[in-house]
Short mmCIF file of C-alpha atoms and ligand atoms in Angstrom, two decimals:
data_model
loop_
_atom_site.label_atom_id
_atom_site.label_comp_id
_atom_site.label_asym_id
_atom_site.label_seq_id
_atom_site.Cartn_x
_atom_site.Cartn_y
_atom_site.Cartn_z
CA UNK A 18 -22.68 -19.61 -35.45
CA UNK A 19 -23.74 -21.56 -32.72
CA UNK A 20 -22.92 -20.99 -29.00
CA UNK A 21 -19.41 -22.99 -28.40
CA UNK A 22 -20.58 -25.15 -25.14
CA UNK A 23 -18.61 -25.43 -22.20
CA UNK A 24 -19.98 -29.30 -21.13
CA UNK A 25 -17.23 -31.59 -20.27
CA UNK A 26 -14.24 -29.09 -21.92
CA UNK A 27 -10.46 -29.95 -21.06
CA UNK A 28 -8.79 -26.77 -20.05
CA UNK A 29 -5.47 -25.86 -19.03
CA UNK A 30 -5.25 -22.59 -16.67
CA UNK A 31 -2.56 -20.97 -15.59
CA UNK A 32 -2.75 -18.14 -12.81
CA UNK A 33 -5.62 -20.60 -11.05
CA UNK A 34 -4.15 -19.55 -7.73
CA UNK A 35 -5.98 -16.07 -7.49
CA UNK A 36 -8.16 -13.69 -8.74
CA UNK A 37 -9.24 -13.55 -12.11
CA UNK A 38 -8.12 -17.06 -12.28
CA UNK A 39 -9.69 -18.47 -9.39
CA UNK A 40 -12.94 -17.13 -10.21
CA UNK A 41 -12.66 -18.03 -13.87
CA UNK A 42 -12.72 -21.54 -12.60
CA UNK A 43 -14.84 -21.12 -10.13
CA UNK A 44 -17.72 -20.20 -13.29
CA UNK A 45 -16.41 -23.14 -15.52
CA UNK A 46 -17.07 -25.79 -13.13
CA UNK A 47 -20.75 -25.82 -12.97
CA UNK A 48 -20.08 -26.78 -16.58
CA UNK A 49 -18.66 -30.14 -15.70
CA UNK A 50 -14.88 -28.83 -17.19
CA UNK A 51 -11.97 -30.96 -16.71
CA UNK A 52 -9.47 -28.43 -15.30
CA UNK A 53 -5.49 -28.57 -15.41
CA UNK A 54 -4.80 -25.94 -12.51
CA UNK A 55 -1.12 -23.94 -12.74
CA UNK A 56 0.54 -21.88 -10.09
CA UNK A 57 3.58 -21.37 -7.98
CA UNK A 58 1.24 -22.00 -4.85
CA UNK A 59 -0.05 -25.03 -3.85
CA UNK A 60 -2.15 -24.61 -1.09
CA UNK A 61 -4.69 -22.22 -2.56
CA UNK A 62 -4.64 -24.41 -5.25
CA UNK A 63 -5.58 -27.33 -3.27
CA UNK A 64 -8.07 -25.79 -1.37
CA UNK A 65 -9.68 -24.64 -5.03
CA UNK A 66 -9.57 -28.09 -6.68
CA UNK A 67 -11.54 -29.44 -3.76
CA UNK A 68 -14.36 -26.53 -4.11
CA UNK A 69 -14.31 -27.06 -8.25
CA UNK A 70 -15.17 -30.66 -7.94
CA UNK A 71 -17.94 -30.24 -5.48
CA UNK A 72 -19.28 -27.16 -8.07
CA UNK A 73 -19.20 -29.88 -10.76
CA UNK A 74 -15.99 -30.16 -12.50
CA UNK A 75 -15.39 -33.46 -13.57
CA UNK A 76 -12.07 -33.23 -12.69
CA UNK A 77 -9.68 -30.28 -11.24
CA UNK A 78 -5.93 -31.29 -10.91
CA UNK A 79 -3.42 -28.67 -9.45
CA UNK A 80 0.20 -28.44 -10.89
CA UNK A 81 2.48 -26.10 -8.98
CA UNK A 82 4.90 -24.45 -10.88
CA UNK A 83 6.48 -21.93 -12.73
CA UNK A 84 5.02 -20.90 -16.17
CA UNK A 85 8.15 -19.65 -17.01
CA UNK A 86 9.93 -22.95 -16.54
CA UNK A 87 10.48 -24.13 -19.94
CA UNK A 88 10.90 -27.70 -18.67
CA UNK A 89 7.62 -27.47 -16.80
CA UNK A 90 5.52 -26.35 -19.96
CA UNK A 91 6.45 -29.45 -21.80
CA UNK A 92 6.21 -31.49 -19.12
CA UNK A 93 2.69 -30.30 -18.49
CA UNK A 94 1.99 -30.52 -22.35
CA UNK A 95 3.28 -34.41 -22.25
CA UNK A 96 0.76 -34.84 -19.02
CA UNK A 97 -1.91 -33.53 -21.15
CA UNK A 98 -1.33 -35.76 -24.49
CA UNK A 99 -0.88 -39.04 -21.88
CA UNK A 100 -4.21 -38.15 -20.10
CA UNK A 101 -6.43 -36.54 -22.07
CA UNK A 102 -5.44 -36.74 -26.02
CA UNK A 103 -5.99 -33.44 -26.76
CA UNK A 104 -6.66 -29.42 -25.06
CA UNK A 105 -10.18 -27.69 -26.02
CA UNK A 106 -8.81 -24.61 -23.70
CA UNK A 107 -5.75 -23.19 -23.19
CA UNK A 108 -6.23 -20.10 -20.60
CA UNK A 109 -2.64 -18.18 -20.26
CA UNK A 110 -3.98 -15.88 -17.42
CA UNK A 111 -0.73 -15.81 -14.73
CA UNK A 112 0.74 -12.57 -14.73
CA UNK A 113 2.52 -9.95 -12.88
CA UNK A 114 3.39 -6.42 -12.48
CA UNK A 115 5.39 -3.55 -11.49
CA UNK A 116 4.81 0.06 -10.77
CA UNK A 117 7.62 3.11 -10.57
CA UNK A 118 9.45 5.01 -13.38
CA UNK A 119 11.95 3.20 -15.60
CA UNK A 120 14.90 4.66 -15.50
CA UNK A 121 14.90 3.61 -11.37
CA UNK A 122 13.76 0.00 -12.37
CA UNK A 123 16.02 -3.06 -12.97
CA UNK A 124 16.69 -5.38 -16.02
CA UNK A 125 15.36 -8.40 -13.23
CA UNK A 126 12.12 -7.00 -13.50
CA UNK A 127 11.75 -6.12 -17.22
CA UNK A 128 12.81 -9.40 -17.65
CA UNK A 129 10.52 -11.29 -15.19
CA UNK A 130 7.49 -9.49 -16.53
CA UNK A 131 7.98 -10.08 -19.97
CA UNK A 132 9.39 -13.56 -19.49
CA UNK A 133 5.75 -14.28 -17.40
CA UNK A 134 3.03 -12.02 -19.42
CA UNK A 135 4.24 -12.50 -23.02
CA UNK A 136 6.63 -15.37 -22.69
CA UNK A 137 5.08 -18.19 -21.14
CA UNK A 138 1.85 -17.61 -22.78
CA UNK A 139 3.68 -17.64 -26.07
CA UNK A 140 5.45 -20.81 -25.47
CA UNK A 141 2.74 -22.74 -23.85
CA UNK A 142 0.51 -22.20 -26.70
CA UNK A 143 3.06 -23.52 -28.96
CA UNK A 144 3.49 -26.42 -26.88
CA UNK A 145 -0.08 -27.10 -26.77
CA UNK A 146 -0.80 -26.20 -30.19
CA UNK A 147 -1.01 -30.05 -31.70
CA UNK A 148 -2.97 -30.77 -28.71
CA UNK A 149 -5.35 -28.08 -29.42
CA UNK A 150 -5.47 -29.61 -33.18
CA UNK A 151 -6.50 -32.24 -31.21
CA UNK A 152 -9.58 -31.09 -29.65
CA UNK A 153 -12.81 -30.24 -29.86
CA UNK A 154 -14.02 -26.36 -30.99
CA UNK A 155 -10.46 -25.35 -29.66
CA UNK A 156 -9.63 -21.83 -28.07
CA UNK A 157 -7.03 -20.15 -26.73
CA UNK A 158 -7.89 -17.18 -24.65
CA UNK A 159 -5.15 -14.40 -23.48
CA UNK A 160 -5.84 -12.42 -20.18
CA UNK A 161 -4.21 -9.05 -21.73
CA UNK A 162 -5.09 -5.88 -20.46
CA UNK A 163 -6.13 -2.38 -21.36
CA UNK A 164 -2.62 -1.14 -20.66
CA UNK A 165 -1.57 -3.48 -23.91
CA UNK A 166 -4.19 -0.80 -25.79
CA UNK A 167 -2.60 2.57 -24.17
CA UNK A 168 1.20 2.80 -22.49
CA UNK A 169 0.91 4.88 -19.34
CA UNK A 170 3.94 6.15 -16.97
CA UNK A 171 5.09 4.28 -14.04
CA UNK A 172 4.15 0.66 -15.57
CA UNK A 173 5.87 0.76 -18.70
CA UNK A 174 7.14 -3.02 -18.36
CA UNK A 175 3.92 -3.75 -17.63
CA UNK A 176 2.25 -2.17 -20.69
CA UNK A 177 5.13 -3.33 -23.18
CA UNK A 178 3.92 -7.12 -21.96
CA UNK A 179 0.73 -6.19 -22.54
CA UNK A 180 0.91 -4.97 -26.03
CA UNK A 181 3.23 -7.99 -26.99
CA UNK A 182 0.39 -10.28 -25.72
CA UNK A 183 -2.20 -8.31 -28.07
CA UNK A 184 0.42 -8.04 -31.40
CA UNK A 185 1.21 -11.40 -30.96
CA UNK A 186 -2.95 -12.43 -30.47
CA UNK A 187 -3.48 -10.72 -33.23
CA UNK A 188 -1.50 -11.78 -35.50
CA UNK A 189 -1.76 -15.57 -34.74
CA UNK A 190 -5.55 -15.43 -34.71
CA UNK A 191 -5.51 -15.65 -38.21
CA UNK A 192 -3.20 -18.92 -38.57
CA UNK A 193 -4.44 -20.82 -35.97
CA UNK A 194 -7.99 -20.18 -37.50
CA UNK A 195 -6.63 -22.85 -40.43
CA UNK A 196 -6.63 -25.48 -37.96
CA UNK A 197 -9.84 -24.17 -36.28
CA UNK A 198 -8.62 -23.11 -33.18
CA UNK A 199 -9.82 -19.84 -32.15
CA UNK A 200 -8.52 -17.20 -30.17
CA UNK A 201 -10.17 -14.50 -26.99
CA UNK A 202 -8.23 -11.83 -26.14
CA UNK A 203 -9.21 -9.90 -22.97
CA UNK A 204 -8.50 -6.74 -21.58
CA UNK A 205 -9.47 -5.90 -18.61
CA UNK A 206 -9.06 -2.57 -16.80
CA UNK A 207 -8.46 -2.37 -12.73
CA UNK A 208 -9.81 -5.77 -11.14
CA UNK A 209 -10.43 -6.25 -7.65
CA UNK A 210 -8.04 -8.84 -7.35
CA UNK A 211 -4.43 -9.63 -5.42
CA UNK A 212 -2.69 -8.15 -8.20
CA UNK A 213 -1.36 -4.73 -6.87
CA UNK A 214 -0.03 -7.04 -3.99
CA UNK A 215 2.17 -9.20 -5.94
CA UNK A 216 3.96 -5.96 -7.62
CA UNK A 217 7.47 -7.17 -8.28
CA UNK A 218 8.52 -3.21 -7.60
CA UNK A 219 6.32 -0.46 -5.79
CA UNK A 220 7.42 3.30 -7.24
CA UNK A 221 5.47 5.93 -8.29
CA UNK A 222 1.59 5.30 -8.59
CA UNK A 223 -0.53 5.23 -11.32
CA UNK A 224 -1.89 8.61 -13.19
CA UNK A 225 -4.60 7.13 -11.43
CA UNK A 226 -3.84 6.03 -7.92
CA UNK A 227 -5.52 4.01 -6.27
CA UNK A 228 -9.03 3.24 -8.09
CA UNK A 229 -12.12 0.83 -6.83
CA UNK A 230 -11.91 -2.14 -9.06
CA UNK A 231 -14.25 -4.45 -10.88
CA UNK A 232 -15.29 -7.12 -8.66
CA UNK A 233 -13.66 -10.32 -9.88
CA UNK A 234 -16.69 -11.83 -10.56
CA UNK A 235 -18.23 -9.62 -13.05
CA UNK A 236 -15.06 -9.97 -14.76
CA UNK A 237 -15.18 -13.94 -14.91
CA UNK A 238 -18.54 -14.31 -16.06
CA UNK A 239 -17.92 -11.33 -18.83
CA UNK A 240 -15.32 -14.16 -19.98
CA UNK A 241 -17.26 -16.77 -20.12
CA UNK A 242 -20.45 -15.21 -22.15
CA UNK A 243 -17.02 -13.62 -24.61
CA UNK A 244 -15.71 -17.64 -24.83
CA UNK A 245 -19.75 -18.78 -25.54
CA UNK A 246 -20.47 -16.60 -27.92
CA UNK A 247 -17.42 -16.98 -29.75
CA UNK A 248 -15.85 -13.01 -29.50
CA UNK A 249 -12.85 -12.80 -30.22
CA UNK A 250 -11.96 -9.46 -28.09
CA UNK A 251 -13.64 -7.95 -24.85
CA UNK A 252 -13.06 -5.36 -22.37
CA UNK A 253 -14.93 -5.62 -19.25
CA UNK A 254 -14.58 -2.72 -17.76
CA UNK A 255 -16.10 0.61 -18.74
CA UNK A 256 -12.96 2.93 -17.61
CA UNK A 257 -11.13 0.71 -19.67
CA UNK A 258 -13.35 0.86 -22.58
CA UNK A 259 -13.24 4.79 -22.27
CA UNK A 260 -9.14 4.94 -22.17
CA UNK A 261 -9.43 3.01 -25.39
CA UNK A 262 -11.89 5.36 -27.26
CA UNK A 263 -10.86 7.90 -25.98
CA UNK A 264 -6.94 6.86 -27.01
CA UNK A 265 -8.45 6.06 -30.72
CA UNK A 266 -10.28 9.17 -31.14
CA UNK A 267 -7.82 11.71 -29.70
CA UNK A 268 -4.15 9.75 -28.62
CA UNK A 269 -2.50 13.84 -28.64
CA UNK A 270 -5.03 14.48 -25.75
CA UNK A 271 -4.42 11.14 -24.05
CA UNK A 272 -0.63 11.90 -24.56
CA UNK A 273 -1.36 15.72 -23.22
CA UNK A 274 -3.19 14.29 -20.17
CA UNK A 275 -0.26 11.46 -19.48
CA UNK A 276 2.50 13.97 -19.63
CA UNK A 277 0.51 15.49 -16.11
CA UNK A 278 2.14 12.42 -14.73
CA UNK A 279 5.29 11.91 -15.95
N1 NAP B 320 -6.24 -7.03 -11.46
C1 NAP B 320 -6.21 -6.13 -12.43
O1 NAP B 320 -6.49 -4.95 -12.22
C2 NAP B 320 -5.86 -6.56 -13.83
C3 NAP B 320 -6.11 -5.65 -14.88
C4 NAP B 320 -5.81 -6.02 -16.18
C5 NAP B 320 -5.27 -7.26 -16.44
N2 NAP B 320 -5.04 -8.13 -15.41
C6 NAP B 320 -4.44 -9.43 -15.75
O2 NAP B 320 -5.21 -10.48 -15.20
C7 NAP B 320 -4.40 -11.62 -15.02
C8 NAP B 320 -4.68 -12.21 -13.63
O3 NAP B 320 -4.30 -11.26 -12.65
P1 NAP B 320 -5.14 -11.05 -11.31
O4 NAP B 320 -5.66 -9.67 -11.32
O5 NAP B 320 -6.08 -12.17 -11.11
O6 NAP B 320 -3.97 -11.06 -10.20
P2 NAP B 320 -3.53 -12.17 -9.13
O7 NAP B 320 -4.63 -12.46 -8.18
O8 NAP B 320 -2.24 -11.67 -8.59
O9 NAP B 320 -3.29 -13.47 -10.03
C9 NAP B 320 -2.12 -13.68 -10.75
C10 NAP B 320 -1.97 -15.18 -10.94
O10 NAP B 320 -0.79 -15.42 -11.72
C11 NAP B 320 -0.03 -16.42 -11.08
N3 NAP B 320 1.39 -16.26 -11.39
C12 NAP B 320 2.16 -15.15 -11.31
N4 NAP B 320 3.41 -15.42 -11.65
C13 NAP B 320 3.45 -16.73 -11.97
C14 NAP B 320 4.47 -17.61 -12.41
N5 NAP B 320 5.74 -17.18 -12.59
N6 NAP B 320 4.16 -18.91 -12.64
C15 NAP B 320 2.89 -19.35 -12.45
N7 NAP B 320 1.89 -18.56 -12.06
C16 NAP B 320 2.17 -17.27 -11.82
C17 NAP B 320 -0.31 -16.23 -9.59
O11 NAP B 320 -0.12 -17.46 -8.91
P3 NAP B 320 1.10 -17.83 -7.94
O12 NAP B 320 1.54 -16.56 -7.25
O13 NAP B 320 0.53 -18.85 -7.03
O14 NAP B 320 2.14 -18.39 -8.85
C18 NAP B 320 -1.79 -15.91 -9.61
O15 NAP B 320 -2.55 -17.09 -9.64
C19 NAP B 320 -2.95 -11.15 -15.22
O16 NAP B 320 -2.50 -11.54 -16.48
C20 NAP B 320 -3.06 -9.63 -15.15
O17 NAP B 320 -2.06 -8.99 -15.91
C21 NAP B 320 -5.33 -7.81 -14.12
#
């Protein structure tokens, strides 16, 4: 099939504020995208819809909110159908975090995890979804992780998003194909982003403390080759890539080397 082209493509972003986000935009704009920009903070997103349109977006428009604001989604969805007609992207990238053992953690953050990482994505797709009818070689992509691949201790909120994100991908791929919408999901591994600074809790570390991430913008672009050439999963990050082999080929020795930590 040919290369899906990026010229002139309405998008709707959420998580535009930082990181993986941020630089995901940052990529798209040389493209001439129109951009829909979501986030709880407005100034970064400001200052980044000023630097998209001199990149070459033809147009970057911030909306400052909360994506788990049911009244927002809709209201951004009605916003899209008035301006534009239809979505070619939907990008459901916000997301947070939390790090410590479970039994010490709170329903609050369970709840604010799952309500942001699996959630709003959800629910913003299914607003969207007759505005992505509506569009032109329409995709959805999902900003999972590798953690929705392989449960480690000490982020199991986290992880338990993570693998709702990917079941429900998965299984929606398929049905939203009918209408020709297609779906990315990626999965990145540790990303040198803002994202272990945001933690809603700070407990125990990670099996594997603190690690040197993927700069953000090796990540971005590995996105937007995986939305051009039309895959449907990626994992850009070769630590990541080896937790999930080696988690497929041996998940007893995986399990083995996780009990160390728990
Ligand atoms: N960094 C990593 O190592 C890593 C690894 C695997 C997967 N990921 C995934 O990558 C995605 C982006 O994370 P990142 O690394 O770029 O971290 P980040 O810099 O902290 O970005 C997270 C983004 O989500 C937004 N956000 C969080 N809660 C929100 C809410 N309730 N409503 C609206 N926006 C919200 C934040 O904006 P505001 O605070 O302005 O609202 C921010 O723009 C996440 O889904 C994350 O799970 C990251």
């Amino acid at each position: 099939m040919a290369r899906r082209s990026l010229a002139d493509r309405r998008i709707l972003l959420t998580g535009a504020s930082s990181g993986i986000g941020r630089a995901l935009a940052l990529q798209l704009a040389p493209f001439g995208v129109r951009l829909l920009l979501l986030a709880r903070r407005e100034a970064p997103l400001l200052e980044l819809a000023a630097e998209l349109k001199r990149l070459g977006a033809s147009s970057a428009e911030p909306i400052v909110g909360d994506v788990t604001d049911a009244e927002l989604r809709a209201n951004v969805a009605d916003q899209i159908r008035r301006d534009w007609g239809g979505l070619d992207m939907l990008i459901n990238n916000a997301g947070v975090s939390a790090h410590g053992r479970f039994e010490g953690s709170s329903p609050a953050v369970l709840r604010q995890i799952m309500e942001v990482n699996f959630f709003a994505a959800a629910e913003l797709a299914r607003e969207t979804f007759s505005l992505l009818k509506a569009g032109d070689d329409s995709l959805v992509v999902n900003i999972g992780s590798i953690l929705g691949h392989r449960g480690v201790p000490f982020n199991s909120e986290y992880c338990a998003s993570k693998f709702a994100l990917r079941g429900w991908s998965e299984a929606i791929r398929p049905e939203l194909a009918r209408d020709g919408i297609d779906l990315l999901l990626v999965s990145p591994g540790t990303t040198d982003t803002e994202f272990f600074d945001h933690l809603l809790a700070q407990g125990e570390k990670l099996p594997w403390g603190e690690q040197q991430g993927v700069p953000v913008e090796k990540v971005a672009a590995q996105i937007v080759r995986a939305i051009e050439r039309r895959r449907h999963e990626i994992s850009p990050n070769w630590r990541g890539r080896l937790l999930g082999v080696l988690n497929r080929l041996s998940p007893r020795l995986v399990d083995r080397l996780m009990n160390r930590y728990g």
